[in-house]
């Protein structure tokens, strides 16, 4: 199975990683996506947020979390006392996977396969090595399972503080829902309040 590993340079410089990611052909998603959507934020960030994949807005803009889910995330971060400008945000998969509606116009999000998540994992690993965050907040099942394994269930363990495995032992991780799930929730107000509570729990693990 091919993956992104051969495209990832041996560097912790985020600009070089971002430039190299633009040419990644580690899986087939690049063929239909507009561009690679790499992570964004300061290398000194103590917190890294990891989502599933870029959406339509992100694919067009070339930046993560700039669409409706991103705006909700911005509000939730503010309400939990976190300055987004000091956070690094990225996704487990760097290309937008989609299908089209019946008229062939609107692009509809599709969940990336496990193969695609694994293929893209070298980029996420490189971002973790470059930023070395103290806390990683995993937004949704795809993000959580990309780092914590396929047996991890967000529905059972959301808000729980765990350690990242492997080379990143010592960094804490907290899994919660993806902001897009809140936008679809029947009781959006409660879903949002629960999400903010998860973020507040997560940031309490940071050392002063």
Short mmCIF file of C-alpha atoms in Angstrom, two decimals:
data_model
loop_
_atom_site.label_atom_id
_atom_site.label_comp_id
_atom_site.label_asym_id
_atom_site.label_seq_id
_atom_site.Cartn_x
_atom_site.Cartn_y
_atom_site.Cartn_z
CA UNK A 1 0.00 0.00 0.00
CA UNK A 2 1.38 3.41 -0.94
CA UNK A 3 1.29 6.28 1.51
CA UNK A 4 2.54 9.82 1.95
CA UNK A 5 5.78 8.75 3.59
CA UNK A 6 7.88 9.12 0.45
CA UNK A 7 6.69 12.72 0.04
CA UNK A 8 7.38 13.85 3.62
CA UNK A 9 10.76 15.60 3.92
CA UNK A 10 13.05 15.01 6.87
CA UNK A 11 12.45 18.37 8.50
CA UNK A 12 10.53 20.00 11.33
CA UNK A 13 10.18 23.29 9.42
CA UNK A 14 6.46 23.83 8.88
CA UNK A 15 6.86 25.94 5.69
CA UNK A 16 8.91 23.14 4.08
CA UNK A 17 6.39 20.52 5.16
CA UNK A 18 3.51 22.59 3.80
CA UNK A 19 5.28 23.11 0.45
CA UNK A 20 6.05 19.41 0.11
CA UNK A 21 2.50 18.41 1.05
CA UNK A 22 1.20 20.39 -1.92
CA UNK A 23 2.79 17.80 -4.21
CA UNK A 24 1.71 14.71 -2.25
CA UNK A 25 0.40 11.77 -4.26
CA UNK A 26 0.30 9.31 -1.38
CA UNK A 27 -3.33 8.36 -2.08
CA UNK A 28 -5.83 9.03 -4.84
CA UNK A 29 -7.72 11.87 -3.16
CA UNK A 30 -5.48 14.53 -4.72
CA UNK A 31 -7.00 13.82 -8.16
CA UNK A 32 -10.38 15.41 -7.39
CA UNK A 33 -9.47 17.88 -4.65
CA UNK A 34 -8.58 21.45 -5.53
CA UNK A 35 -5.45 21.44 -3.38
CA UNK A 36 -3.77 19.99 -0.33
CA UNK A 37 -5.04 21.61 2.86
CA UNK A 38 -2.17 21.52 5.31
CA UNK A 39 -2.29 22.54 8.96
CA UNK A 40 -2.03 26.14 10.12
CA UNK A 41 -0.87 27.87 13.26
CA UNK A 42 2.28 28.70 15.19
CA UNK A 43 5.04 26.16 15.67
CA UNK A 44 5.12 27.19 19.33
CA UNK A 45 1.49 26.13 19.86
CA UNK A 46 0.86 24.19 23.04
CA UNK A 47 -2.44 22.88 21.66
CA UNK A 48 -3.03 21.06 18.39
CA UNK A 49 -6.54 20.44 17.10
CA UNK A 50 -6.99 17.56 14.66
CA UNK A 51 -10.14 17.15 12.58
CA UNK A 52 -11.16 14.59 9.98
CA UNK A 53 -10.51 16.20 6.60
CA UNK A 54 -10.99 19.58 4.89
CA UNK A 55 -14.47 20.39 3.68
CA UNK A 56 -15.64 22.28 0.62
CA UNK A 57 -14.78 25.73 2.03
CA UNK A 58 -11.36 24.57 3.18
CA UNK A 59 -10.60 22.92 -0.15
CA UNK A 60 -11.31 26.19 -1.97
CA UNK A 61 -9.49 28.41 0.54
CA UNK A 62 -6.54 26.11 1.15
CA UNK A 63 -6.79 26.57 4.93
CA UNK A 64 -8.26 24.32 7.65
CA UNK A 65 -11.46 25.08 9.56
CA UNK A 66 -12.63 28.18 7.70
CA UNK A 67 -16.18 27.01 6.88
CA UNK A 68 -19.29 26.78 9.10
CA UNK A 69 -17.72 24.13 11.37
CA UNK A 70 -14.62 26.28 11.67
CA UNK A 71 -16.63 29.31 12.71
CA UNK A 72 -18.39 27.26 15.38
CA UNK A 73 -15.00 25.96 16.53
CA UNK A 74 -13.71 29.55 16.82
CA UNK A 75 -16.64 30.44 19.06
CA UNK A 76 -16.21 27.33 21.21
CA UNK A 77 -12.50 27.99 21.64
CA UNK A 78 -13.24 31.55 22.73
CA UNK A 79 -15.91 30.35 25.15
CA UNK A 80 -13.45 27.87 26.64
CA UNK A 81 -10.76 30.52 27.07
CA UNK A 82 -8.51 29.46 24.20
CA UNK A 83 -7.04 31.92 21.69
CA UNK A 84 -7.23 30.25 18.29
CA UNK A 85 -4.31 32.34 17.05
CA UNK A 86 -2.13 30.38 19.48
CA UNK A 87 -3.45 26.96 18.41
CA UNK A 88 -2.28 24.72 15.56
CA UNK A 89 -5.19 23.26 13.57
CA UNK A 90 -5.00 20.44 11.06
CA UNK A 91 -6.77 17.33 9.80
CA UNK A 92 -6.02 13.61 9.73
CA UNK A 93 -6.52 13.67 5.94
CA UNK A 94 -5.25 16.61 3.88
CA UNK A 95 -7.50 16.37 0.80
CA UNK A 96 -11.26 16.86 0.49
CA UNK A 97 -13.11 13.63 -0.30
CA UNK A 98 -16.55 14.18 -1.78
CA UNK A 99 -19.29 13.03 -4.08
CA UNK A 100 -21.64 15.25 -6.07
CA UNK A 101 -25.37 15.75 -5.77
CA UNK A 102 -27.82 14.52 -8.40
CA UNK A 103 -27.30 17.62 -10.55
CA UNK A 104 -23.53 17.26 -10.32
CA UNK A 105 -23.07 20.71 -8.83
CA UNK A 106 -22.86 20.60 -5.04
CA UNK A 107 -19.95 18.71 -3.51
CA UNK A 108 -21.03 16.49 -0.62
CA UNK A 109 -18.57 15.37 2.05
CA UNK A 110 -17.62 11.69 2.13
CA UNK A 111 -15.94 10.02 5.08
CA UNK A 112 -12.34 9.03 4.24
CA UNK A 113 -11.57 5.34 4.29
CA UNK A 114 -9.25 3.77 6.82
CA UNK A 115 -6.73 3.23 4.00
CA UNK A 116 -6.79 6.94 3.17
CA UNK A 117 -6.37 7.91 6.82
CA UNK A 118 -3.39 5.57 7.22
CA UNK A 119 -1.89 6.76 3.92
CA UNK A 120 -1.98 10.38 5.12
CA UNK A 121 -0.77 9.66 8.65
CA UNK A 122 2.92 10.49 7.91
CA UNK A 123 1.90 14.14 7.43
CA UNK A 124 0.12 14.24 10.78
CA UNK A 125 3.10 12.56 12.42
CA UNK A 126 5.39 15.17 10.86
CA UNK A 127 3.20 18.00 12.16
CA UNK A 128 3.25 16.51 15.67
CA UNK A 129 7.04 16.23 15.52
CA UNK A 130 7.36 19.82 14.30
CA UNK A 131 4.97 21.45 16.77
CA UNK A 132 5.43 19.10 19.75
CA UNK A 133 2.16 20.17 21.40
CA UNK A 134 1.46 19.44 25.03
CA UNK A 135 -2.20 18.76 24.23
CA UNK A 136 -3.87 17.27 21.16
CA UNK A 137 -7.65 17.67 20.85
CA UNK A 138 -9.08 15.07 18.47
CA UNK A 139 -12.29 16.21 16.79
CA UNK A 140 -14.44 13.24 15.82
CA UNK A 141 -13.94 9.50 15.38
CA UNK A 142 -11.68 9.65 12.31
CA UNK A 143 -9.23 11.99 14.03
CA UNK A 144 -9.29 10.04 17.28
CA UNK A 145 -8.74 6.68 15.62
CA UNK A 146 -5.96 8.06 13.42
CA UNK A 147 -3.79 8.45 16.54
CA UNK A 148 -5.41 6.27 19.20
CA UNK A 149 -6.30 3.21 17.14
CA UNK A 150 -9.45 1.82 15.56
CA UNK A 151 -10.70 0.47 18.89
CA UNK A 152 -11.06 3.95 20.36
CA UNK A 153 -14.71 5.00 20.66
CA UNK A 154 -15.39 8.72 21.02
CA UNK A 155 -18.96 7.98 22.11
CA UNK A 156 -17.62 6.10 25.13
CA UNK A 157 -14.49 8.10 25.95
CA UNK A 158 -15.10 11.70 24.89
CA UNK A 159 -13.59 14.23 27.26
CA UNK A 160 -11.24 11.63 28.78
CA UNK A 161 -7.60 12.67 29.10
CA UNK A 162 -5.26 10.03 27.65
CA UNK A 163 -1.63 9.91 26.59
CA UNK A 164 -0.64 9.78 22.95
CA UNK A 165 1.01 6.47 22.11
CA UNK A 166 4.31 5.77 20.38
CA UNK A 167 6.88 8.50 19.85
CA UNK A 168 4.60 11.14 21.34
CA UNK A 169 4.17 9.59 24.77
CA UNK A 170 4.00 12.41 27.30
CA UNK A 171 1.66 14.56 25.26
CA UNK A 172 -1.95 14.44 26.37
CA UNK A 173 -4.92 13.89 24.10
CA UNK A 174 -8.63 14.45 24.52
CA UNK A 175 -11.21 13.28 22.00
CA UNK A 176 -14.53 14.98 21.43
CA UNK A 177 -17.05 15.39 18.63
CA UNK A 178 -16.34 17.23 15.41
CA UNK A 179 -17.92 20.71 15.24
CA UNK A 180 -19.88 19.65 12.15
CA UNK A 181 -21.75 17.12 14.33
CA UNK A 182 -22.99 20.00 16.48
CA UNK A 183 -24.38 21.75 13.41
CA UNK A 184 -26.41 18.61 12.66
CA UNK A 185 -27.49 17.92 16.24
CA UNK A 186 -31.25 17.97 17.07
CA UNK A 187 -30.47 19.93 20.27
CA UNK A 188 -27.69 22.17 19.04
CA UNK A 189 -27.57 24.25 22.22
CA UNK A 190 -26.86 21.23 24.43
CA UNK A 191 -24.43 19.73 21.92
CA UNK A 192 -22.52 22.99 21.85
CA UNK A 193 -22.43 23.27 25.65
CA UNK A 194 -21.10 19.70 25.93
CA UNK A 195 -18.43 20.49 23.33
CA UNK A 196 -17.27 23.57 25.23
CA UNK A 197 -17.15 21.49 28.43
CA UNK A 198 -14.88 18.99 26.65
CA UNK A 199 -12.56 21.79 25.52
CA UNK A 200 -12.42 23.22 29.04
CA UNK A 201 -11.57 19.79 30.43
CA UNK A 202 -8.84 19.42 27.83
CA UNK A 203 -7.10 22.73 28.47
CA UNK A 204 -6.97 22.08 32.20
CA UNK A 205 -4.22 19.51 31.58
CA UNK A 206 -1.84 22.20 30.39
CA UNK A 207 0.86 23.23 32.81
CA UNK A 208 1.04 26.92 33.69
#
